Amino acid sequence: MSTDEKDAPPRTARTRLAVAGARATTESVFGARPRGDRVSNRLFLALLLLGLAVAMAGLATMIIWAIVEGSPRLNMDLITNGPSTLNIDQAGYRPAILGSIYVIGGVIALILPLGVGAAVYLEEYADKSRWWNRLFELNIQNLAGVPSIVFGILGLAFIVRQPLGLGFVPAAGAITIALLVLPTVILASREAIRAVPPSIREGSLALGATQWQTTWRQVLPAATSGILTGVILAVARAIGEAAPLLLVGAVTFVTFDPSFFSPGFTTLPTQIFDWAGRPQEQFQVLAAAGVLIMLALVLVMNSFAVWLRNRFEQKW
Amino acid sequence: MTNHLTQEIARPRPATAGDVEEAPAVQHTEISVRPDEFRQRGPVEHKEKTFELNNVSVSYGKARAVNDVTMDIFHQNITALIGPSGCGKSTLLRSLNRMNDLIPSARVDGQLLYHGADIYGPKVDPVQVRKVIGMVFQKPNPFPKSIYDNVAFGPRTTGIKGDMDEIVEKALTRAGLWDEVKDRLDDNAYGMSGGQQQRLCIARCIAVEPDVILMDEPCSALDPISTGRIEDLMLELKERYSIVIVTHNMQQAARVSDMTAFLMVELTADEKSRWGELIEYDDTTKIFTNPGDSRTEDYISGKVG
């Protein structure tokens, strides 16, 4: 058979016979597996799909519910107006949005230098054979798993009250949330720094660069996208934190714009929490609209993180 | 080049071409490198010593990697270190510019003099050593930056003054890369071929005006054509720099080097562990045509290793 006829159907009876014979032989050797095997395979696949379906259904339900429920209130009032119990149909999230921005801004300003600094120390400078460095590592991993309410109590005891004594201000909320997400940021930054191959450090040191120059001009620039991705994902999580903020002073009903160091602030999740707990129908609608704002925020941040990772990822 | 290191130094020993005593010439059989593969070279002049190694041993923790190496490495020569895997060639090479310091457990014993100055002296800063003694690695390791920034990184960090464009052009020209990359200096270095990347790494090394270039199997990841270009480059660079090269390719050692050191994995005295030892160090021509030690001959003729 020549190559261009390879795929043509068998023509003569003899060819057909030969093909049938070959097929029968093949099937007897490589043929179907036992029935039980096939059933368990399908069952397993079905279980996997079920898991996926439950996750997607949960997400879809939440989004659809929020859109259906909250869509009547999707207008500028929602962003520009403050809360009100008298004029519910015009009430909005202005102080909550500003409060969230203040807290998140403070969080970013704190976790970037602290998180990256700790990660650089652990990856580039720490001698792993020393017990205290191993202890640091272990405890950072443990801290990443501590419930957020514990950080809320810590913030109340040490930041709001003595020794810092800041009072119930957005700055206290920012410090508390920063402590909460710091372990995550350190772990993500360490991953990003570790992904920079040792040959880059060697190449730099062999040129007579100091360790500090190597870290600052080679390792950190190469790890930037990974570090920023980790920071953004941590911040996206921090935006949704309500419990620790309730403890450090994010009261649920604030009608005035917050200021970083003056008492009285609220954030998006605490505001939503307040309104969702009220009996009137209009508050339910308002809460759903607030959920939409938060979802949009988180979506934008996560998309930015993905874009950053794809755009600046270095193939070694 | 004058003494860059801050130390006043013990007197160097009188010059000897090789410290291995000349064993009676062995009857040599089929040698894998044919004589015509040798470069036409005049008599090697050993006027100035770059390195003097006196009983140098390198250990990682308790395990000794290289034992008791004594040899002189000469100025404006290409010195090749050959030997089987695990014989400590790379370890020895990396002790010459204190790259071994990066491994916390590494320790160097014995005396390692660079132009008479002890490289491991108490007042010597390893960063200063590496400015003068550059290194090119086995796998090309350009920085994830533009071609220009790759070359400019060294001069910028080490504070070399002058017109950076000029420095970059000079280094790339000397590395034989200028014509290929002059139109795309701002492109990422990872877009170059492996051979170009390795020549970029050499250019990067030249840009800081070192005195010595250490090369750790610089061609092992490259195809024969790129290898040939780098070998030509080494012969040109030899006019200005001293080059020490570790290679697994004996033909390469025969083609480019002036002096060759053969290291071998040997059992320790108590026969419990192994370390690398310098077996023979001599003119490359002698090593490849008339080696003084039967182990050298067995290795280069392909009987062992």
mmCIF file with all atom_site columns, C-alpha atoms in Angstrom, chain A residues 127 197 199-211 213-214 217-218 221-222 314-316, chain B residues 94 99 102 127 130-131 133-135 137 141-145 153 156-158 188 190 204-205 208:
data_model
loop_
_atom_site.group_PDB
_atom_site.id
_atom_site.type_symbol
_atom_site.label_atom_id
_atom_site.label_alt_id
_atom_site.label_comp_id
_atom_site.label_asym_id
_atom_site.label_entity_id
_atom_site.label_seq_id
_atom_site.pdbx_PDB_ins_code
_atom_site.Cartn_x
_atom_site.Cartn_y
_atom_site.Cartn_z
_atom_site.occupancy
_atom_site.B_iso_or_equiv
_atom_site.pdbx_formal_charge
_atom_site.auth_seq_id
_atom_site.auth_comp_id
_atom_site.auth_asym_id
_atom_site.auth_atom_id
_atom_site.pdbx_PDB_model_num
ATOM 1  C CA . ASP A 1 127 ? 21.829 30.178 57.953 1.00 0.00 ? 127 ASP A CA 1
ATOM 2  C CA . PRO A 1 197 ? 17.775 30.326 40.161 1.00 0.00 ? 197 PRO A CA 1
ATOM 3  C CA . SER A 1 199 ? 22.980 30.698 39.010 1.00 0.00 ? 199 SER A CA 1
ATOM 4  C CA . ILE A 1 200 ? 21.761 34.315 38.878 1.00 0.00 ? 200 ILE A CA 1
ATOM 5  C CA . ARG A 1 201 ? 23.155 34.972 42.349 1.00 0.00 ? 201 ARG A CA 1
ATOM 6  C CA . GLU A 1 202 ? 26.427 33.234 41.472 1.00 0.00 ? 202 GLU A CA 1
ATOM 7  C CA . GLY A 1 203 ? 26.729 35.203 38.242 1.00 0.00 ? 203 GLY A CA 1
ATOM 8  C CA . SER A 1 204 ? 26.237 38.455 40.099 1.00 0.00 ? 204 SER A CA 1
ATOM 9  C CA . LEU A 1 205 ? 28.597 37.621 42.962 1.00 0.00 ? 205 LEU A CA 1
ATOM 10 C CA . ALA A 1 206 ? 31.260 36.426 40.511 1.00 0.00 ? 206 ALA A CA 1
ATOM 11 C CA . LEU A 1 207 ? 31.258 39.929 39.005 1.00 0.00 ? 207 LEU A CA 1
ATOM 12 C CA . GLY A 1 208 ? 32.288 41.376 42.328 1.00 0.00 ? 208 GLY A CA 1
ATOM 13 C CA . ALA A 1 209 ? 28.837 42.488 43.447 1.00 0.00 ? 209 ALA A CA 1
ATOM 14 C CA . THR A 1 210 ? 28.163 42.359 47.184 1.00 0.00 ? 210 THR A CA 1
ATOM 15 C CA . GLN A 1 211 ? 25.407 40.196 48.578 1.00 0.00 ? 211 GLN A CA 1
ATOM 16 C CA . GLN A 1 213 ? 23.775 44.466 45.556 1.00 0.00 ? 213 GLN A CA 1
ATOM 17 C CA . THR A 1 214 ? 22.954 40.968 44.321 1.00 0.00 ? 214 THR A CA 1
ATOM 18 C CA . ARG A 1 217 ? 19.538 44.534 41.876 1.00 0.00 ? 217 ARG A CA 1
ATOM 19 C CA . GLN A 1 218 ? 19.161 40.941 40.688 1.00 0.00 ? 218 GLN A CA 1
ATOM 20 C CA . PRO A 1 221 ? 13.715 42.553 40.445 1.00 0.00 ? 221 PRO A CA 1
ATOM 21 C CA . ALA A 1 222 ? 13.509 38.998 39.158 1.00 0.00 ? 222 ALA A CA 1
ATOM 22 C CA . GLN A 1 314 ? 10.476 34.896 33.572 1.00 0.00 ? 314 GLN A CA 1
ATOM 23 C CA . LYS A 1 315 ? 11.201 31.583 31.891 1.00 0.00 ? 315 LYS A CA 1
ATOM 24 C CA . TRP A 1 316 ? 14.602 30.391 33.097 1.00 0.00 ? 316 TRP A CA 1
ATOM 25 C CA . ARG B 2 94  ? 35.984 27.961 42.707 1.00 0.00 ? 94  ARG B CA 1
ATOM 26 C CA . MET B 2 99  ? 33.211 31.369 45.287 1.00 0.00 ? 99  MET B CA 1
ATOM 27 C CA . LEU B 2 102 ? 29.105 30.861 49.428 1.00 0.00 ? 102 LEU B CA 1
ATOM 28 C CA . VAL B 2 127 ? 34.113 40.734 46.960 1.00 0.00 ? 127 VAL B CA 1
ATOM 29 C CA . ARG B 2 130 ? 35.944 38.386 42.653 1.00 0.00 ? 130 ARG B CA 1
ATOM 30 C CA . LYS B 2 131 ? 36.276 41.793 40.998 1.00 0.00 ? 131 LYS B CA 1
ATOM 31 C CA . ILE B 2 133 ? 39.168 37.165 39.273 1.00 0.00 ? 133 ILE B CA 1
ATOM 32 C CA . GLY B 2 134 ? 36.034 36.719 37.181 1.00 0.00 ? 134 GLY B CA 1
ATOM 33 C CA . MET B 2 135 ? 34.131 33.557 36.473 1.00 0.00 ? 135 MET B CA 1
ATOM 34 C CA . PHE B 2 137 ? 29.843 29.112 34.526 1.00 0.00 ? 137 PHE B CA 1
ATOM 35 C CA . ASN B 2 141 ? 23.433 32.369 33.250 1.00 0.00 ? 141 ASN B CA 1
ATOM 36 C CA . PRO B 2 142 ? 22.563 35.769 31.787 1.00 0.00 ? 142 PRO B CA 1
ATOM 37 C CA . PHE B 2 143 ? 20.530 38.042 34.038 1.00 0.00 ? 143 PHE B CA 1
ATOM 38 C CA . PRO B 2 144 ? 16.846 38.404 33.090 1.00 0.00 ? 144 PRO B CA 1
ATOM 39 C CA . LYS B 2 145 ? 17.551 41.867 31.728 1.00 0.00 ? 145 LYS B CA 1
ATOM 40 C CA . PHE B 2 153 ? 25.685 45.441 35.588 1.00 0.00 ? 153 PHE B CA 1
ATOM 41 C CA . ARG B 2 156 ? 27.859 49.768 37.590 1.00 0.00 ? 156 ARG B CA 1
ATOM 42 C CA . THR B 2 157 ? 28.013 47.735 40.793 1.00 0.00 ? 157 THR B CA 1
ATOM 43 C CA . THR B 2 158 ? 31.768 47.794 41.046 1.00 0.00 ? 158 THR B CA 1
ATOM 44 C CA . ASN B 2 188 ? 16.089 40.419 26.781 1.00 0.00 ? 188 ASN B CA 1
ATOM 45 C CA . TYR B 2 190 ? 17.094 35.133 27.188 1.00 0.00 ? 190 TYR B CA 1
ATOM 46 C CA . ARG B 2 204 ? 29.869 40.583 31.189 1.00 0.00 ? 204 ARG B CA 1
ATOM 47 C CA . CYS B 2 205 ? 32.929 39.203 32.922 1.00 0.00 ? 205 CYS B CA 1
ATOM 48 C CA . VAL B 2 208 ? 34.712 44.649 34.931 1.00 0.00 ? 208 VAL B CA 1
#
